[in-house]
Amino acid sequence: MNRTGGRGVGVRVHPSGSRPHHPVQPEGAVMVHANSLAPQPGLGLPPLGAPGMVALIALILGTLALGVVQGPAMGALFLIGGALGIALYHAAFGFTSAWRVFILEGRGRGLRVQMLLLAIAVVLFFPALASGTLFGNDVRGLISPAGLGVLAGAFIFGIGMQLGGGCASGTLFTAGGGNARMLITLVFFIIGSVIATAHFDWWAGLPALEPMALWQPLGPWGGIALSLAIFGAIAALTMAVERRRHGALERAPDSPRHGLARWLRGPWPLVAGAVALALLNFLTLAISGRPWGITSAFALWGAKIAQPLGIDVSAWGYWQRPANAEALQSSVFADITSVMDFGIIAGAMLAAALAGRFAPSLRIPLRSVLAAVIGGLMLGYGARIAYGCNIGAYFSGIASGSLHGYLWVVAAFAGNVLGVKMRPWFFMERRTSRADG
């Protein structure tokens, strides 16, 4: 999701020369006229309209129905997904744009907020994961092998982030928020994911370190100390780069709304988005027994679509693993990741309606469509062979202390550097005055 003032047609400069103060449509989408963004007195709540009402009803009825059919925990997880969608949209919490702005402009505020996100997460997660229980429930982290498959997959994913116009969470919440181009990215994200499951065993067989988390040899508090030192060093590096290039650190933009109106309609402070995502991920851990993930559901959806088309995915090694085989035979509404993804889409749609910004447009430049197709395929393929995306491997992986999460972020950042260099061929880009996360 683009909320950056770096290169990219995902951000438009207002006639006055200032930047918009709310999530905007990524590359290739038609923008809402600047006059429609003027702040309204009081709450200024726009009518929800059909999309907002559909989203609200879906969240209410979905929570109740899942609670009855699949159990209270599943209903709660759907509602948490909705809250994640609202937080992602209103805070415009994009991983892709923050990395691009740092690469192009040397502005690191978005990256520093990501370090805050991770810091809150490890403080919450490590003691629970080390004990193995949370509020009386068994819990486990997303801890995977760190090897060549992770390096390759994360690098591919990183390129896909810049071409597709978003990461996994960004694709979901912008698509839910009404961006037609990101629906294209999502479709090919799903296709790339299921293709990767055909090759998963080969990638998994490449040399790799055994799964390990920082809190295992160091204990939870030692792991927290080392993690905070790493996050602090990265934040300090971004500050040094930004000061060297710009002389001072960028300040957060002023909001056109205040009080309750800001929390209902947005935009939220980026820091508030980070706090909300960390707390909601911790709540996910407490209820589901494992952290938040996104992309395993895309592979499942693709596999379920492929089967009626005559493609026997059950013969592939990935789908013969007990948990994956069970998911393939069961309803998607029995799959935690799928249910939370549905919730994110509904929550983002509701947030967009509250913000008065749900306005899909099909007028997408051909090159932007092509970038969405290529980027989506790379996102899907890369995420599956790397044991996760920016959420499952980066956010939840590092929150779990997994070494593969750190390896993932290094390779993904390198992929983003290449992806940024490829963007001018697909998008008409220009440099704007300010950058955000």
Coordinates of C-alpha atoms in Angstrom, one line a residue:
M1 CA 0.0 0.0 0.0
N2 CA 1.4 3.3 -1.0
R3 CA 1.3 6.2 1.4
T4 CA 4.7 7.5 0.5
G5 CA 5.9 10.7 -0.9
G6 CA 8.7 8.9 -2.7
R7 CA 8.5 7.9 -6.3
G8 CA 5.3 6.4 -7.4
V9 CA 1.9 7.3 -8.9
G10 CA 0.4 5.8 -5.7
V11 CA 0.7 9.2 -4.2
R12 CA -0.7 12.3 -5.8
V13 CA 0.3 15.9 -4.8
H14 CA -2.6 18.1 -4.1
P15 CA -3.1 21.3 -6.0
S16 CA -1.6 23.2 -3.1
G17 CA 1.5 21.1 -3.3
S18 CA 0.9 19.3 0.0
R19 CA 0.5 15.5 0.3
P20 CA -2.7 13.6 1.0
H21 CA -3.3 12.7 4.6
H22 CA -4.9 9.3 4.1
P23 CA -4.3 6.0 2.3
V24 CA -4.5 6.4 -1.4
Q25 CA -4.9 4.1 -4.3
P26 CA -1.6 2.4 -5.5
E27 CA -0.1 2.5 -8.9
G28 CA -2.4 2.9 -11.9
A29 CA -5.5 3.7 -10.0
V30 CA -7.6 6.8 -10.5
M31 CA -7.5 9.2 -7.6
V32 CA -10.4 10.8 -5.8
H33 CA -10.6 14.6 -6.6
A34 CA -8.6 16.7 -4.1
N35 CA -11.8 18.6 -3.1
S36 CA -13.3 15.4 -1.8
L37 CA -10.5 15.1 0.7
A38 CA -11.3 18.4 2.5
P39 CA -11.9 17.9 6.2
Q40 CA -15.4 18.0 7.5
P41 CA -16.6 19.7 10.7
G42 CA -17.4 17.4 13.6
L43 CA -17.4 13.7 12.9
G44 CA -18.4 14.4 9.3
L45 CA -19.2 10.7 8.8
P46 CA -20.2 10.0 5.2
P47 CA -23.0 7.5 4.5
L48 CA -21.6 4.0 4.6
G49 CA -23.3 3.2 1.3
A50 CA -23.7 -0.3 0.0
P51 CA -20.0 -1.4 0.4
G52 CA -19.9 -0.2 4.0
M53 CA -23.1 -1.8 4.9
V54 CA -22.1 -5.1 3.2
A55 CA -18.8 -5.0 5.2
L56 CA -20.5 -4.2 8.5
I57 CA -23.1 -6.9 8.0
A58 CA -20.4 -9.4 6.9
L59 CA -18.4 -8.7 10.1
I60 CA -21.4 -9.0 12.4
L61 CA -23.0 -12.0 10.8
G62 CA -19.7 -13.7 9.9
T63 CA -18.6 -13.5 13.6
L64 CA -21.8 -15.0 14.8
A65 CA -22.0 -17.7 12.1
L66 CA -18.4 -18.8 12.5
G67 CA -18.9 -18.7 16.3
V68 CA -21.8 -21.1 16.0
V69 CA -20.4 -23.4 13.3
Q70 CA -16.7 -23.4 13.9
G71 CA -16.6 -22.4 17.5
P72 CA -16.2 -19.1 19.5
A73 CA -12.5 -18.9 18.8
M74 CA -13.0 -18.9 15.0
G75 CA -15.6 -16.2 15.3
A76 CA -13.3 -14.1 17.5
L77 CA -10.4 -14.6 14.9
F78 CA -12.7 -13.3 12.1
L79 CA -13.4 -10.2 14.2
I80 CA -9.7 -9.8 14.9
G81 CA -9.1 -10.0 11.1
G82 CA -11.6 -7.2 10.7
A83 CA -9.8 -5.1 13.3
L84 CA -6.5 -5.7 11.5
G85 CA -8.1 -4.5 8.2
I86 CA -9.3 -1.3 9.9
A87 CA -6.0 -0.7 11.5
L88 CA -4.0 -1.4 8.3
Y89 CA -6.3 0.9 6.2
H90 CA -6.7 3.8 8.6
A91 CA -2.9 3.8 9.5
A92 CA -2.0 3.2 5.9
F93 CA 0.5 0.7 7.3
G94 CA 2.5 -0.3 4.2
F95 CA 5.7 -2.2 4.3
T96 CA 6.4 -1.8 0.6
S97 CA 6.2 2.0 0.5
A98 CA 8.3 2.4 3.6
W99 CA 11.1 0.4 2.1
R100 CA 10.8 2.2 -1.2
V101 CA 11.0 5.6 0.4
F102 CA 14.1 4.6 2.3
I103 CA 15.7 3.2 -0.8
L104 CA 14.9 6.2 -3.0
E105 CA 14.8 9.1 -0.6
G106 CA 16.7 8.0 2.5
R107 CA 13.6 8.7 4.6
G108 CA 13.4 6.2 7.4
R109 CA 10.3 7.1 9.5
G110 CA 8.4 4.1 8.1
L111 CA 11.2 1.7 8.9
R112 CA 11.6 3.1 12.4
V113 CA 7.9 2.5 13.1
Q114 CA 8.4 -1.1 11.8
M115 CA 11.2 -1.5 14.4
L116 CA 8.8 -0.3 17.1
L117 CA 6.2 -2.8 15.9
L118 CA 8.8 -5.6 16.2
A119 CA 10.0 -4.4 19.6
I120 CA 6.5 -4.4 21.1
A121 CA 5.9 -7.9 19.6
V122 CA 9.0 -9.6 20.9
V123 CA 8.4 -8.2 24.4
L124 CA 4.9 -9.7 24.3
F125 CA 5.7 -12.9 22.5
F126 CA 9.0 -14.2 23.9
P127 CA 7.9 -15.0 27.5
A128 CA 4.7 -16.7 26.2
L129 CA 6.6 -18.8 23.6
A130 CA 9.3 -19.7 26.0
S131 CA 6.7 -21.0 28.5
G132 CA 4.7 -22.7 25.8
T133 CA 1.4 -21.4 27.2
L134 CA -0.6 -18.2 27.2
F135 CA -3.7 -17.8 29.3
G136 CA -3.8 -21.5 29.7
N137 CA -3.6 -22.3 26.0
D138 CA -0.7 -24.0 24.2
V139 CA 1.2 -21.6 21.9
R140 CA 3.9 -21.9 19.4
G141 CA 5.8 -19.5 17.2
L142 CA 6.3 -19.4 13.4
I143 CA 9.8 -20.8 13.5
S144 CA 11.1 -22.3 10.2
P145 CA 14.4 -23.4 8.6
A146 CA 16.8 -20.7 7.5
G147 CA 18.3 -21.6 4.2
L148 CA 18.7 -21.1 0.5
G149 CA 14.9 -21.5 -0.1
V150 CA 14.3 -18.6 2.3
L151 CA 16.9 -16.4 0.6
A152 CA 15.5 -17.1 -2.9
G153 CA 11.9 -16.8 -1.9
A154 CA 12.3 -13.6 0.0
F155 CA 14.3 -12.0 -2.8
I156 CA 11.6 -12.9 -5.3
F157 CA 9.0 -11.6 -2.9
G158 CA 10.9 -8.4 -2.5
I159 CA 10.8 -7.7 -6.3
G160 CA 7.1 -8.6 -6.3
M161 CA 6.4 -6.1 -3.6
Q162 CA 7.5 -3.2 -5.8
L163 CA 5.9 -4.5 -9.0
G164 CA 2.7 -5.7 -7.4
G165 CA 2.3 -2.5 -5.5
G166 CA 2.1 -4.1 -2.0
C167 CA 3.0 -6.9 0.3
A168 CA 0.7 -9.6 1.6
S169 CA -1.1 -7.4 4.1
G170 CA -1.0 -4.4 1.7
T171 CA -2.6 -6.4 -1.1
L172 CA -5.4 -7.5 1.2
F173 CA -6.3 -4.2 2.7
T174 CA -6.0 -2.2 -0.5
A175 CA -8.1 -4.7 -2.4
G176 CA -10.6 -4.6 0.4
G177 CA -10.5 -0.8 0.4
G178 CA -11.6 -0.7 -3.2
N179 CA -8.5 -0.7 -5.3
A180 CA -9.2 -2.7 -8.5
R181 CA -5.6 -3.0 -9.5
M182 CA -4.8 -4.7 -6.3
L183 CA -7.5 -7.3 -7.0
I184 CA -5.4 -8.2 -10.0
T185 CA -2.3 -8.5 -7.8
L186 CA -4.3 -10.7 -5.4
V187 CA -5.5 -13.0 -8.1
F188 CA -2.0 -13.7 -9.4
F189 CA -0.7 -13.8 -5.8
I190 CA -3.0 -16.8 -5.4
I191 CA -1.9 -18.4 -8.6
G192 CA 1.8 -17.9 -7.8
S193 CA 1.2 -19.4 -4.4
V194 CA -0.4 -22.6 -5.7
I195 CA 2.3 -23.0 -8.4
A196 CA 5.0 -22.8 -5.6
T197 CA 3.4 -25.7 -3.8
A198 CA 4.2 -27.9 -6.8
H199 CA 7.9 -27.1 -6.2
F200 CA 7.9 -26.7 -2.5
D201 CA 9.7 -30.0 -1.6
W202 CA 12.6 -29.2 -4.0
W203 CA 13.1 -25.8 -2.3
A204 CA 12.7 -27.2 1.2
G205 CA 15.4 -29.8 0.4
L206 CA 18.1 -27.1 -0.2
P207 CA 20.7 -26.6 2.5
A208 CA 19.3 -24.9 5.6
L209 CA 19.9 -24.4 9.3
E210 CA 17.5 -26.1 11.6
P211 CA 14.6 -24.0 12.9
M212 CA 15.8 -21.9 15.8
A213 CA 14.5 -19.0 17.8
L214 CA 16.6 -16.4 19.7
W215 CA 14.8 -17.1 23.0
Q216 CA 15.8 -20.8 22.9
P217 CA 19.5 -20.5 23.6
L218 CA 19.3 -17.1 25.4
G219 CA 16.1 -17.4 27.3
P220 CA 13.2 -15.0 26.8
W221 CA 14.8 -11.9 28.4
G222 CA 18.2 -12.5 26.7
G223 CA 16.4 -12.9 23.4
I224 CA 14.4 -9.7 24.0
A225 CA 17.6 -7.8 24.8
L226 CA 19.4 -9.0 21.7
S227 CA 16.3 -8.3 19.5
L228 CA 15.9 -4.7 20.9
A229 CA 19.6 -4.1 20.3
I230 CA 19.1 -5.2 16.6
F231 CA 16.0 -3.0 16.2
G232 CA 17.7 -0.1 17.8
A233 CA 20.7 -0.4 15.5
I234 CA 18.5 -0.4 12.4
A235 CA 16.6 2.6 13.7
A236 CA 19.8 4.4 14.4
L237 CA 21.1 3.6 10.9
T238 CA 18.0 5.0 9.3
M239 CA 18.3 8.2 11.4
A240 CA 21.9 8.6 10.3
V241 CA 21.1 8.2 6.7
E242 CA 18.2 10.5 6.8
R243 CA 20.1 13.3 8.6
R244 CA 23.0 13.0 6.2
R245 CA 20.7 13.3 3.2
H246 CA 18.2 15.8 4.5
G247 CA 19.7 17.5 7.5
A248 CA 16.8 16.5 9.8
L249 CA 14.3 13.8 10.5
E250 CA 10.9 13.9 8.8
R251 CA 8.0 14.8 11.0
A252 CA 4.7 13.0 11.0
P253 CA 2.1 14.9 8.8
D254 CA -0.6 16.8 10.5
S255 CA -4.1 15.2 10.4
P256 CA -7.1 17.0 8.9
R257 CA -9.3 15.3 11.6
H258 CA -9.0 15.2 15.3
G259 CA -10.7 13.4 18.2
L260 CA -13.2 10.7 17.6
A261 CA -13.6 11.6 14.0
R262 CA -9.9 10.7 13.4
W263 CA -10.3 7.3 14.9
L264 CA -13.5 6.5 13.0
R265 CA -12.5 8.0 9.6
G266 CA -8.7 8.1 9.8
P267 CA -5.9 8.8 9.2
W268 CA -4.5 7.2 12.3
P269 CA -0.9 8.0 13.4
L270 CA 1.5 5.5 12.0
V271 CA 2.7 4.6 15.5
A272 CA -0.9 3.9 16.6
G273 CA -1.1 1.5 13.7
A274 CA 2.0 -0.3 14.8
V275 CA 0.7 -0.7 18.4
A276 CA -2.6 -2.0 17.2
L277 CA -1.0 -4.6 14.9
A278 CA 1.3 -5.8 17.6
L279 CA -1.5 -6.2 20.1
L280 CA -3.9 -7.8 17.6
N281 CA -1.1 -10.3 16.7
F282 CA -0.6 -11.1 20.3
L283 CA -4.4 -11.7 20.7
T284 CA -4.2 -14.0 17.6
L285 CA -1.5 -15.9 19.4
A286 CA -3.6 -16.2 22.5
I287 CA -6.7 -17.4 20.7
S288 CA -5.3 -19.5 17.9
G289 CA -2.1 -20.8 19.5
R290 CA 0.1 -19.3 16.8
P291 CA 0.9 -15.9 15.4
W292 CA -0.8 -14.1 12.5
G293 CA -0.1 -15.3 9.0
I294 CA -1.6 -14.5 5.6
T295 CA -0.3 -16.3 2.6
S296 CA -0.8 -20.0 3.4
A297 CA -4.5 -19.3 2.7
F298 CA -3.7 -18.0 -0.8
A299 CA -2.1 -21.4 -1.6
L300 CA -5.2 -23.2 -0.2
W301 CA -7.6 -21.1 -2.2
G302 CA -5.7 -21.7 -5.3
A303 CA -5.5 -25.4 -4.7
K304 CA -9.2 -25.6 -4.1
I305 CA -9.9 -23.8 -7.4
A306 CA -7.4 -26.0 -9.2
Q307 CA -9.0 -29.3 -8.2
P308 CA -12.3 -28.8 -10.1
L309 CA -10.2 -27.8 -13.1
G310 CA -8.7 -31.3 -13.2
I311 CA -5.4 -30.4 -11.5
D312 CA -4.6 -33.1 -8.9
V313 CA -2.7 -30.9 -6.3
S314 CA -3.2 -33.6 -3.7
A315 CA -0.4 -35.6 -5.4
W316 CA 2.1 -32.8 -4.7
G317 CA 4.3 -33.2 -1.6
Y318 CA 3.2 -30.0 0.0
W319 CA -0.4 -31.1 0.1
Q320 CA 0.5 -34.5 1.5
R321 CA 1.7 -33.0 4.7
P322 CA -0.9 -33.8 7.4
A323 CA -1.9 -30.3 8.2
N324 CA -2.1 -29.2 4.6
A325 CA -3.9 -32.3 3.5
E326 CA -6.5 -31.8 6.2
A327 CA -7.0 -28.1 5.1
L328 CA -7.4 -29.2 1.5
Q329 CA -10.2 -31.6 2.5
S330 CA -11.9 -29.2 4.8
S331 CA -13.9 -26.0 4.4
V332 CA -11.9 -22.7 4.0
F333 CA -14.0 -21.5 7.0
A334 CA -12.3 -24.1 9.1
D335 CA -8.9 -22.6 8.2
I336 CA -7.7 -19.9 10.6
T337 CA -5.6 -18.0 8.1
S338 CA -8.4 -17.9 5.5
V339 CA -11.0 -16.7 8.1
M340 CA -8.7 -13.9 9.2
D341 CA -7.9 -12.9 5.6
F342 CA -11.6 -12.6 4.9
G343 CA -11.9 -10.5 8.0
I344 CA -9.1 -8.2 6.9
I345 CA -10.9 -7.6 3.5
A346 CA -14.2 -6.8 5.3
G347 CA -12.5 -4.6 7.8
A348 CA -10.6 -2.6 5.2
M349 CA -13.8 -2.2 3.2
L350 CA -15.6 -0.8 6.2
A351 CA -12.7 1.5 6.9
A352 CA -12.7 2.8 3.3
A353 CA -16.4 3.4 3.5
L354 CA -16.0 5.3 6.8
A355 CA -13.3 7.4 5.2
G356 CA -15.5 8.1 2.2
R357 CA -12.9 6.7 -0.1
F358 CA -14.4 3.4 -1.4
A359 CA -14.4 4.2 -5.1
P360 CA -13.1 1.4 -7.3
S361 CA -11.9 2.4 -10.8
L362 CA -11.2 0.0 -13.7
R363 CA -9.2 2.6 -15.6
I364 CA -5.8 1.0 -15.1
P365 CA -2.9 1.6 -17.5
L366 CA -1.8 -1.6 -19.4
R367 CA 1.7 -1.5 -18.0
S368 CA 0.4 -1.2 -14.5
V369 CA -1.8 -4.3 -15.1
L370 CA 1.3 -6.1 -16.4
A371 CA 3.2 -5.2 -13.3
A372 CA 0.3 -6.4 -11.1
V373 CA 0.4 -9.8 -12.9
I374 CA 4.1 -10.2 -12.7
G375 CA 4.3 -8.9 -9.2
G376 CA 1.5 -11.0 -7.9
L377 CA 3.0 -14.2 -9.3
M378 CA 6.4 -13.3 -7.7
L379 CA 4.7 -12.5 -4.4
G380 CA 2.8 -15.7 -4.3
Y381 CA 5.7 -17.9 -5.4
G382 CA 8.3 -16.2 -3.1
A383 CA 6.1 -16.3 0.0
R384 CA 5.5 -20.0 -0.2
I385 CA 9.0 -21.2 -0.7
A386 CA 10.3 -18.7 1.9
Y387 CA 8.0 -20.0 4.7
G388 CA 6.0 -16.7 4.7
C389 CA 5.6 -13.1 3.6
N390 CA 6.1 -9.8 5.3
I391 CA 3.7 -10.9 8.0
G392 CA 4.3 -14.7 8.5
A393 CA 8.1 -14.5 8.0
Y394 CA 9.0 -10.9 8.8
F395 CA 6.6 -9.6 11.4
S396 CA 5.4 -12.9 13.1
G397 CA 8.7 -14.7 12.3
I398 CA 10.8 -12.1 14.0
A399 CA 8.2 -11.8 16.8
S400 CA 8.7 -15.5 17.3
G401 CA 12.5 -15.0 17.4
S402 CA 13.0 -17.2 14.3
L403 CA 16.4 -16.9 12.5
H404 CA 14.6 -17.4 9.2
G405 CA 12.7 -14.1 9.8
Y406 CA 16.0 -12.1 9.9
L407 CA 17.3 -13.9 6.9
W408 CA 14.0 -13.2 5.1
V409 CA 14.2 -9.4 5.7
V410 CA 17.8 -9.1 4.4
A411 CA 16.9 -11.0 1.2
A412 CA 13.6 -9.2 0.8
F413 CA 15.2 -5.8 1.1
A414 CA 17.7 -6.7 -1.6
G415 CA 14.8 -7.8 -3.8
N416 CA 13.1 -4.4 -3.1
V417 CA 16.2 -2.6 -4.3
L418 CA 16.0 -4.4 -7.6
G419 CA 12.2 -4.0 -7.8
V420 CA 12.5 -0.2 -7.3
K421 CA 14.9 0.0 -10.2
M422 CA 12.4 -1.9 -12.4
R423 CA 9.4 0.3 -11.5
P424 CA 10.0 3.2 -14.0
W425 CA 9.4 0.8 -16.9
F426 CA 5.9 0.0 -15.5
F427 CA 4.9 3.3 -13.8
M428 CA 5.1 7.0 -14.6
E429 CA 6.9 8.0 -11.5
R430 CA 7.9 11.3 -10.0
R431 CA 9.5 12.5 -6.8
T432 CA 7.2 14.3 -4.3
S433 CA 7.9 16.4 -1.4
R434 CA 7.3 14.1 1.6
A435 CA 7.4 10.5 2.5
D436 CA 5.5 8.3 4.9
G437 CA 5.4 4.7 6.0

